[in-house]
Amino acid sequence: MSEQRRPSARRSPIAIALLLGASALLVVVGVAGCRDDLNGRVTNACPSQTVFESSVSPYMERRCGTLDCHGGIARPMRLFGRLGLRHPDEDNIPGGKATTKVELGANYASVCGVEPEKMNDTVANLGNTADELLMIRKARGVEKHKGGKVVDEADHADNCMLGWLRGDQPATVEAECAAAIAALQ
Amino acid sequence: MRAPSLRDRSHRAGASFATLAFAWIAPLAISALCLSCRYDPVPQEIIDDLGPETGSPSAQHRPGQPCLACHSAYAGAKPAMAFGGTVYTTDAAGGLGPAAGVEISIIDWAGVPKKVCSNLAGNFYLEKADWKDPAFPLVVKAGSSPMTSLIGRDGSCGSCHKPADPDGPAVHDPVSGANFDSAGKIVVDVSDTSKCGAGQ
């Protein structure tokens, strides 16, 4: 009885090398995916919290943080404040007591967390890429925004947010934000 | 030229029937598809949560509910509304009752002013036909009480001036029902009532 050799059983050295290479790649990818870094932390920079809380947040609370917009409990970039959503851990109601420290801190985390890596880049390049951030693009109406166009380029409100992102002098940011708030009253 | 055979005629009849069937079925299928595409879970959940109608639909029905949930392009209730809500005032017993004849003034961001009166149920609304494209945010005054915040995008007062969530934190304003995520009912001074309109 003669043995018949199947043609498919033949492997060229190149095919074997490719197979081994692909296997090695899979193993590397698999090992990388299993790295024990689930508890790892990445720290991204965000512009001054002090300036945000004293100047920028009051504007954003009034213009963006109404209960039907970013003051909605389910909304991205959620904002708390006296005129809208109140922090559920505190005993306040909309229109009641002034915005609290807890709420200001939550607003800062919320705004910084929209695009943390891009925000980090913005801080690193002193605001040169600030106008690429969603918070600016949406406010300007460059990016689709359910709330429509909120600011015009270089108006007080735009300068308020951009000044903070660029790290402008606190007094300059404060003046721009105050003018932006005045326009809403 | 050869006369069509019985087989040819039969084939043509079959083809005609198929064409006819396709002409009927295709639009039906497309319509069904379009109808199913209309479903939007977000507004639909709001509508479903409103519960059934207790009387017959009228200008006085469903006080306190978000008018534009149904009176919108999505749900299609008539009339389509641009803005609507309900105002209340305190009654003799200290409870809340509908505030009729209250003037609600609204100014949009383009400076267009609108005025409307509340009816006997405290309901007020502006039809979409009378205000096609309001420029948000809106500045609103109910009677002599200006709203402390702007209205960002929602023409339904009841979306924010809603009853407190029973599963949420305790109600902090026993009169209006305001809570951490609700501005409570719109309560106006009793002196603001009967100032305009006859109410329907």
Tab-separated table of C-alpha atoms in Angstrom:
chain	number	residue	atom	x	y	z
A	1	MET	CA	0.000	0.000	0.000
A	2	SER	CA	1.509	3.253	-1.110
A	3	GLU	CA	1.451	6.397	1.003
A	4	GLN	CA	-0.037	9.434	-0.628
A	5	ARG	CA	1.311	12.754	0.566
A	6	ARG	CA	-1.230	15.520	0.768
A	7	PRO	CA	-0.117	18.685	-1.013
A	8	SER	CA	-1.675	20.936	1.676
A	9	ALA	CA	0.520	19.431	4.305
A	10	ARG	CA	3.562	21.029	2.727
A	11	ARG	CA	4.682	24.273	4.313
A	12	SER	CA	7.193	26.589	2.779
A	13	PRO	CA	9.784	28.161	5.138
A	14	ILE	CA	8.267	31.604	4.439
A	15	ALA	CA	4.778	30.492	5.507
A	16	ILE	CA	6.179	28.933	8.663
A	17	ALA	CA	8.078	32.128	9.451
A	18	LEU	CA	4.950	34.219	8.897
A	19	LEU	CA	2.937	31.906	11.108
A	20	LEU	CA	5.517	32.075	13.877
A	21	GLY	CA	5.726	35.857	13.542
A	22	ALA	CA	1.961	36.259	13.764
A	23	SER	CA	1.840	33.960	16.781
A	24	ALA	CA	4.553	35.942	18.519
A	25	LEU	CA	2.683	39.161	17.822
A	26	LEU	CA	-0.508	37.718	19.256
A	27	VAL	CA	1.320	36.643	22.391
A	28	VAL	CA	2.837	40.117	22.797
A	29	VAL	CA	-0.528	41.809	22.316
A	30	GLY	CA	-2.170	39.364	24.705
A	31	VAL	CA	0.434	39.919	27.384
A	32	ALA	CA	0.208	43.684	26.962
A	33	GLY	CA	-3.564	43.475	27.329
A	34	CYS	CA	-3.234	41.533	30.545
A	35	ARG	CA	-0.922	43.992	32.232
A	36	ASP	CA	-1.937	44.606	35.781
A	37	ASP	CA	-2.538	48.356	35.442
A	38	LEU	CA	-6.271	48.485	36.059
A	39	ASN	CA	-5.611	50.595	39.103
A	40	GLY	CA	-3.113	52.763	37.313
A	41	ARG	CA	-3.597	56.521	37.365
A	42	VAL	CA	-2.951	59.008	34.663
A	43	THR	CA	-2.692	62.603	35.723
A	44	ASN	CA	-3.676	65.274	33.254
A	45	ALA	CA	-3.161	68.940	33.887
A	46	CYS	CA	-5.986	71.458	33.836
A	47	PRO	CA	-5.693	75.247	34.104
A	48	SER	CA	-6.020	77.062	37.425
A	49	GLN	CA	-8.781	75.757	39.668
A	50	THR	CA	-8.791	79.008	41.618
A	51	VAL	CA	-9.431	81.117	38.525
A	52	PHE	CA	-12.030	78.675	37.267
A	53	GLU	CA	-13.981	78.693	40.494
A	54	SER	CA	-13.861	82.432	41.027
A	55	SER	CA	-14.448	83.628	37.463
A	56	VAL	CA	-15.272	80.990	34.858
A	57	SER	CA	-17.672	78.794	36.791
A	58	PRO	CA	-20.035	81.684	37.648
A	59	TYR	CA	-20.371	82.455	33.929
A	60	MET	CA	-20.781	78.829	32.890
A	61	GLU	CA	-23.291	78.140	35.654
A	62	ARG	CA	-25.468	80.989	34.454
A	63	ARG	CA	-25.168	80.432	30.718
A	64	CYS	CA	-24.608	76.691	30.398
A	65	GLY	CA	-25.747	75.196	33.698
A	66	THR	CA	-29.498	75.723	33.539
A	67	LEU	CA	-31.584	72.709	34.504
A	68	ASP	CA	-32.564	72.096	30.891
A	69	CYS	CA	-28.959	72.087	29.644
A	70	HIS	CA	-25.717	71.195	31.418
A	71	GLY	CA	-27.568	71.456	34.718
A	72	GLY	CA	-29.350	68.231	33.822
A	73	ILE	CA	-28.400	65.253	35.958
A	74	ALA	CA	-27.771	63.105	32.884
A	75	ARG	CA	-25.968	65.710	30.803
A	76	PRO	CA	-22.294	65.526	29.862
A	77	MET	CA	-20.130	68.306	31.349
A	78	ARG	CA	-22.626	68.496	34.194
A	79	LEU	CA	-22.602	71.787	36.050
A	80	PHE	CA	-23.931	72.527	39.510
A	81	GLY	CA	-24.822	75.935	40.845
A	82	ARG	CA	-27.271	78.255	42.516
A	83	LEU	CA	-29.264	78.790	39.324
A	84	GLY	CA	-29.528	75.159	38.310
A	85	LEU	CA	-28.727	71.690	39.533
A	86	ARG	CA	-27.654	71.430	43.174
A	87	HIS	CA	-25.227	68.867	44.478
A	88	PRO	CA	-27.238	65.880	45.713
A	89	ASP	CA	-25.039	65.527	48.805
A	90	GLU	CA	-26.067	68.966	50.030
A	91	ASP	CA	-29.381	70.401	51.161
A	92	ASN	CA	-29.913	73.102	48.558
A	93	ILE	CA	-32.474	73.893	45.907
A	94	PRO	CA	-32.219	75.771	42.602
A	95	GLY	CA	-32.411	79.507	43.213
A	96	GLY	CA	-31.448	79.059	46.860
A	97	LYS	CA	-28.073	79.460	48.518
A	98	ALA	CA	-24.951	80.491	46.621
A	99	THR	CA	-22.969	77.883	44.734
A	100	THR	CA	-20.995	75.863	47.248
A	101	LYS	CA	-17.360	74.842	47.339
A	102	VAL	CA	-18.351	71.238	46.665
A	103	GLU	CA	-20.279	72.314	43.579
A	104	LEU	CA	-17.428	74.479	42.303
A	105	GLY	CA	-15.028	71.577	42.708
A	106	ALA	CA	-17.417	69.292	40.863
A	107	ASN	CA	-17.751	71.823	38.038
A	108	TYR	CA	-13.974	72.067	37.705
A	109	ALA	CA	-13.652	68.278	37.537
A	110	SER	CA	-16.485	68.145	35.044
A	111	VAL	CA	-15.016	70.723	32.652
A	112	CYS	CA	-11.471	69.372	32.961
A	113	GLY	CA	-12.740	65.862	32.358
A	114	VAL	CA	-14.478	66.449	29.050
A	115	GLU	CA	-11.265	65.909	27.115
A	116	PRO	CA	-8.547	65.349	29.706
A	117	GLU	CA	-5.711	64.585	27.304
A	118	LYS	CA	-6.483	67.542	25.075
A	119	MET	CA	-6.828	69.742	28.136
A	120	ASN	CA	-3.422	68.508	29.259
A	121	ASP	CA	-1.976	69.473	25.870
A	122	THR	CA	-3.604	72.886	26.107
A	123	VAL	CA	-1.976	73.533	29.440
A	124	ALA	CA	1.368	72.325	28.102
A	125	ASN	CA	1.272	74.600	25.068
A	126	LEU	CA	-0.058	77.605	27.015
A	127	GLY	CA	-3.426	77.604	25.349
A	128	ASN	CA	-2.286	77.414	21.743
A	129	THR	CA	-4.702	74.547	21.109
A	130	ALA	CA	-7.458	75.836	23.385
A	131	ASP	CA	-9.765	76.539	20.480
A	132	GLU	CA	-9.625	72.855	19.551
A	133	LEU	CA	-11.313	71.849	22.775
A	134	LEU	CA	-14.939	70.757	22.577
A	135	MET	CA	-15.935	73.281	25.231
A	136	ILE	CA	-14.829	76.076	22.921
A	137	ARG	CA	-15.855	74.507	19.632
A	138	LYS	CA	-19.361	73.765	20.881
A	139	ALA	CA	-19.761	77.152	22.512
A	140	ARG	CA	-18.726	78.828	19.271
A	141	GLY	CA	-21.075	76.659	17.274
A	142	VAL	CA	-18.214	75.149	15.268
A	143	GLU	CA	-19.127	71.707	16.564
A	144	LYS	CA	-22.757	70.569	16.642
A	145	HIS	CA	-24.228	71.738	19.912
A	146	LYS	CA	-27.799	71.143	21.027
A	147	GLY	CA	-27.735	74.503	22.790
A	148	GLY	CA	-26.613	76.239	19.605
A	149	LYS	CA	-23.994	78.930	19.310
A	150	VAL	CA	-23.359	80.422	22.718
A	151	VAL	CA	-20.430	82.756	22.144
A	152	ASP	CA	-18.863	84.709	19.323
A	153	GLU	CA	-15.156	84.460	18.790
A	154	ALA	CA	-13.330	86.992	20.962
A	155	ASP	CA	-16.441	88.233	22.767
A	156	HIS	CA	-16.346	88.510	26.562
A	157	ALA	CA	-17.632	84.997	27.163
A	158	ASP	CA	-15.196	83.494	24.658
A	159	ASN	CA	-12.334	85.462	26.219
A	160	CYS	CA	-13.459	84.409	29.688
A	161	MET	CA	-13.057	80.713	28.892
A	162	LEU	CA	-10.045	81.093	26.595
A	163	GLY	CA	-8.270	83.381	29.062
A	164	TRP	CA	-8.581	80.713	31.717
A	165	LEU	CA	-7.355	78.034	29.328
A	166	ARG	CA	-4.389	80.173	28.257
A	167	GLY	CA	-3.466	80.970	31.822
A	168	ASP	CA	-4.021	84.705	31.419
A	169	GLN	CA	-3.713	86.958	34.441
A	170	PRO	CA	-6.537	86.209	36.909
A	171	ALA	CA	-7.651	89.838	36.883
A	172	THR	CA	-7.992	89.772	33.084
A	173	VAL	CA	-10.041	86.589	33.167
A	174	GLU	CA	-12.166	87.938	35.971
A	175	ALA	CA	-12.941	91.115	34.022
A	176	GLU	CA	-13.913	89.193	30.883
A	177	CYS	CA	-16.107	86.769	32.813
A	178	ALA	CA	-17.767	89.597	34.741
A	179	ALA	CA	-18.567	91.350	31.458
A	180	ALA	CA	-19.940	88.106	30.039
A	181	ILE	CA	-22.171	87.644	33.086
A	182	ALA	CA	-23.352	91.246	32.907
A	183	ALA	CA	-24.505	90.642	29.340
A	184	LEU	CA	-26.754	87.854	30.582
A	185	GLN	CA	-28.539	89.971	33.161
B	1	MET	CA	-42.727	38.023	-36.366
B	2	ARG	CA	-43.672	35.153	-34.128
B	3	ALA	CA	-46.972	35.354	-32.214
B	4	PRO	CA	-46.487	35.104	-28.438
B	5	SER	CA	-46.950	31.582	-27.214
B	6	LEU	CA	-49.150	30.592	-24.286
B	7	ARG	CA	-46.002	30.169	-22.201
B	8	ASP	CA	-44.804	33.676	-23.080
B	9	ARG	CA	-48.152	35.171	-22.134
B	10	SER	CA	-48.224	33.239	-18.905
B	11	HIS	CA	-44.709	34.452	-18.137
B	12	ARG	CA	-45.697	38.068	-18.849
B	13	ALA	CA	-48.775	37.766	-16.661
B	14	GLY	CA	-46.573	36.503	-13.845
B	15	ALA	CA	-44.145	39.345	-14.347
B	16	SER	CA	-46.993	41.886	-14.319
B	17	PHE	CA	-48.340	40.436	-11.105
B	18	ALA	CA	-44.885	40.583	-9.540
B	19	THR	CA	-44.460	44.189	-10.660
B	20	LEU	CA	-47.876	45.089	-9.277
B	21	ALA	CA	-47.179	43.372	-5.987
B	22	PHE	CA	-43.823	45.084	-5.733
B	23	ALA	CA	-45.449	48.449	-6.460
B	24	TRP	CA	-47.749	47.924	-3.474
B	25	ILE	CA	-45.444	46.147	-1.103
B	26	ALA	CA	-42.381	48.366	-1.525
B	27	PRO	CA	-44.071	51.615	-0.418
B	28	LEU	CA	-45.709	49.783	2.472
B	29	ALA	CA	-42.394	48.358	3.565
B	30	ILE	CA	-40.716	51.755	3.272
B	31	SER	CA	-43.532	53.399	5.242
B	32	ALA	CA	-43.282	50.789	7.975
B	33	LEU	CA	-39.545	51.305	8.077
B	34	CYS	CA	-39.938	55.080	8.336
B	35	LEU	CA	-42.498	54.730	11.107
B	36	SER	CA	-40.204	52.497	13.089
B	37	CYS	CA	-37.355	54.979	12.568
B	38	ARG	CA	-39.493	57.696	14.131
B	39	TYR	CA	-39.289	56.021	17.527
B	40	ASP	CA	-36.996	57.928	19.833
B	41	PRO	CA	-36.600	56.379	23.285
B	42	VAL	CA	-35.752	59.628	25.082
B	43	PRO	CA	-38.926	61.653	24.381
B	44	GLN	CA	-40.960	58.456	24.337
B	45	GLU	CA	-39.962	57.623	27.893
B	46	ILE	CA	-40.960	61.119	29.008
B	47	ILE	CA	-44.342	60.704	27.320
B	48	ASP	CA	-44.869	57.235	28.771
B	49	ASP	CA	-44.086	58.518	32.261
B	50	LEU	CA	-46.825	61.159	32.022
B	51	GLY	CA	-49.514	58.572	32.475
B	52	PRO	CA	-52.951	58.338	30.846
B	53	GLU	CA	-55.264	61.246	30.106
B	54	THR	CA	-57.713	61.746	32.952
B	55	GLY	CA	-60.293	63.821	31.093
B	56	SER	CA	-60.519	64.941	27.529
B	57	PRO	CA	-57.653	66.856	25.955
B	58	SER	CA	-58.143	70.609	26.157
B	59	ALA	CA	-56.203	73.775	26.954
B	60	GLN	CA	-56.710	72.936	30.615
B	61	HIS	CA	-55.507	69.357	30.611
B	62	ARG	CA	-52.432	67.908	32.278
B	63	PRO	CA	-51.397	70.957	34.326
B	64	GLY	CA	-47.798	70.900	35.469
B	65	GLN	CA	-46.650	68.432	32.843
B	66	PRO	CA	-44.041	69.223	30.177
B	67	CYS	CA	-46.274	70.453	27.343
B	68	LEU	CA	-43.788	70.033	24.545
B	69	ALA	CA	-43.279	66.357	25.270
B	70	CYS	CA	-46.433	65.776	23.229
B	71	HIS	CA	-47.020	69.118	21.522
B	72	SER	CA	-43.902	68.639	19.460
B	73	ALA	CA	-42.768	67.448	16.066
B	74	TYR	CA	-41.981	64.060	17.605
B	75	ALA	CA	-45.332	63.281	19.214
B	76	GLY	CA	-47.421	65.453	16.929
B	77	ALA	CA	-50.136	66.608	19.378
B	78	LYS	CA	-51.992	69.698	18.153
B	79	PRO	CA	-51.366	72.527	18.486
B	80	ALA	CA	-47.610	72.324	18.167
B	81	MET	CA	-46.170	74.549	20.878
B	82	ALA	CA	-43.094	76.716	21.199
B	83	PHE	CA	-43.470	77.293	24.910
B	84	GLY	CA	-45.819	76.219	27.655
B	85	GLY	CA	-46.279	75.607	31.353
B	86	THR	CA	-48.454	76.025	34.412
B	87	VAL	CA	-48.488	78.625	37.169
B	88	TYR	CA	-49.805	78.162	40.684
B	89	THR	CA	-50.623	80.363	43.614
B	90	THR	CA	-51.341	79.696	47.249
B	91	ASP	CA	-55.010	79.219	48.121
B	92	ALA	CA	-56.844	80.127	51.305
B	93	ALA	CA	-55.878	76.848	52.953
B	94	GLY	CA	-52.199	77.470	52.251
B	95	GLY	CA	-52.053	74.836	49.520
B	96	LEU	CA	-51.339	75.386	45.873
B	97	GLY	CA	-54.025	76.001	43.280
B	98	PRO	CA	-54.021	77.077	39.657
B	99	ALA	CA	-53.219	80.735	39.059
B	100	ALA	CA	-55.506	82.091	36.342
B	101	GLY	CA	-55.022	85.336	34.465
B	102	VAL	CA	-51.317	85.625	35.142
B	103	GLU	CA	-49.292	87.384	32.477
B	104	ILE	CA	-46.204	85.466	31.413
B	105	SER	CA	-43.692	87.538	29.488
B	106	ILE	CA	-40.889	85.979	27.532
B	107	ILE	CA	-38.048	87.643	25.671
B	108	ASP	CA	-35.793	85.604	23.468
B	109	TRP	CA	-32.103	86.294	22.902
B	110	ALA	CA	-32.867	88.163	19.702
B	111	GLY	CA	-35.019	90.525	21.759
B	112	VAL	CA	-38.367	89.273	20.467
B	113	PRO	CA	-40.972	89.780	23.219
B	114	LYS	CA	-43.978	87.527	23.710
B	115	LYS	CA	-46.801	87.629	26.223
B	116	VAL	CA	-49.341	85.014	27.156
B	117	CYS	CA	-51.981	84.616	29.868
B	118	SER	CA	-52.612	81.620	32.032
B	119	ASN	CA	-56.053	79.991	31.816
B	120	LEU	CA	-58.285	78.623	34.573
B	121	ALA	CA	-56.048	75.607	35.029
B	122	GLY	CA	-53.009	77.859	35.315
B	123	ASN	CA	-51.844	76.590	31.918
B	124	PHE	CA	-50.311	78.914	29.351
B	125	TYR	CA	-48.718	78.261	25.997
B	126	LEU	CA	-47.507	79.827	22.805
B	127	GLU	CA	-48.170	77.975	19.605
B	128	LYS	CA	-45.322	77.117	17.310
B	129	ALA	CA	-47.186	78.860	14.518
B	130	ASP	CA	-46.882	82.120	16.464
B	131	TRP	CA	-43.235	81.658	17.379
B	132	LYS	CA	-41.496	79.482	14.854
B	133	ASP	CA	-37.916	79.796	15.943
B	134	PRO	CA	-37.282	81.384	19.333
B	135	ALA	CA	-33.640	82.281	19.917
B	136	PHE	CA	-32.517	80.650	23.138
B	137	PRO	CA	-31.803	81.459	25.899
B	138	LEU	CA	-35.109	82.965	26.982
B	139	VAL	CA	-35.705	85.460	29.760
B	140	VAL	CA	-39.017	84.858	31.504
B	141	LYS	CA	-41.191	86.648	34.013
B	142	ALA	CA	-44.318	85.112	35.546
B	143	GLY	CA	-46.547	87.840	36.935
B	144	SER	CA	-44.245	90.022	39.002
B	145	SER	CA	-41.689	87.232	39.542
B	146	PRO	CA	-38.722	87.142	37.177
B	147	MET	CA	-37.103	83.769	36.713
B	148	THR	CA	-33.717	83.682	38.390
B	149	SER	CA	-32.160	81.609	35.624
B	150	LEU	CA	-32.340	81.667	31.857
B	151	ILE	CA	-34.088	78.993	29.844
B	152	GLY	CA	-31.396	77.268	27.827
B	153	ARG	CA	-33.253	75.185	25.305
B	154	ASP	CA	-36.474	73.623	26.567
B	155	GLY	CA	-39.825	75.268	25.897
B	156	SER	CA	-41.556	73.032	28.435
B	157	CYS	CA	-41.563	74.738	31.819
B	158	GLY	CA	-42.581	71.421	33.360
B	159	SER	CA	-39.300	69.786	32.378
B	160	CYS	CA	-37.484	71.708	35.118
B	161	HIS	CA	-40.439	72.858	37.245
B	162	LYS	CA	-41.354	69.297	37.964
B	163	PRO	CA	-42.530	67.424	41.026
B	164	ALA	CA	-39.726	66.166	43.211
B	165	ASP	CA	-38.458	62.667	42.464
B	166	PRO	CA	-39.920	60.446	45.215
B	167	ASP	CA	-36.777	58.313	45.089
B	168	GLY	CA	-34.468	61.312	45.334
B	169	PRO	CA	-33.284	63.254	48.363
B	170	ALA	CA	-35.939	64.744	50.648
B	171	VAL	CA	-37.933	67.678	49.336
B	172	HIS	CA	-36.517	70.901	50.632
B	173	ASP	CA	-39.242	73.331	49.663
B	174	PRO	CA	-42.567	72.071	50.997
B	175	VAL	CA	-44.601	74.610	49.014
B	176	SER	CA	-43.201	74.369	45.491
B	177	GLY	CA	-41.693	70.890	45.776
B	178	ALA	CA	-38.300	72.185	44.657
B	179	ASN	CA	-35.521	69.692	45.092
B	180	PHE	CA	-31.870	69.426	44.155
B	181	ASP	CA	-32.722	68.812	40.486
B	182	SER	CA	-36.114	70.489	40.265
B	183	ALA	CA	-37.089	74.121	40.452
B	184	GLY	CA	-40.455	73.063	41.855
B	185	LYS	CA	-43.814	74.390	40.710
B	186	ILE	CA	-43.997	77.967	39.450
B	187	VAL	CA	-45.639	79.819	42.309
B	188	VAL	CA	-46.754	83.414	41.757
B	189	ASP	CA	-48.161	85.943	44.169
B	190	VAL	CA	-51.937	85.914	44.431
B	191	SER	CA	-51.932	89.585	43.395
B	192	ASP	CA	-50.576	88.523	40.000
B	193	THR	CA	-53.734	86.575	39.169
B	194	SER	CA	-56.694	87.888	37.152
B	195	LYS	CA	-54.465	90.461	35.477
B	196	CYS	CA	-54.980	89.415	31.892
B	197	GLY	CA	-57.146	87.311	29.639
B	198	ALA	CA	-60.358	85.665	30.606
B	199	GLY	CA	-58.894	82.195	30.729
B	200	GLN	CA	-60.421	79.350	28.813
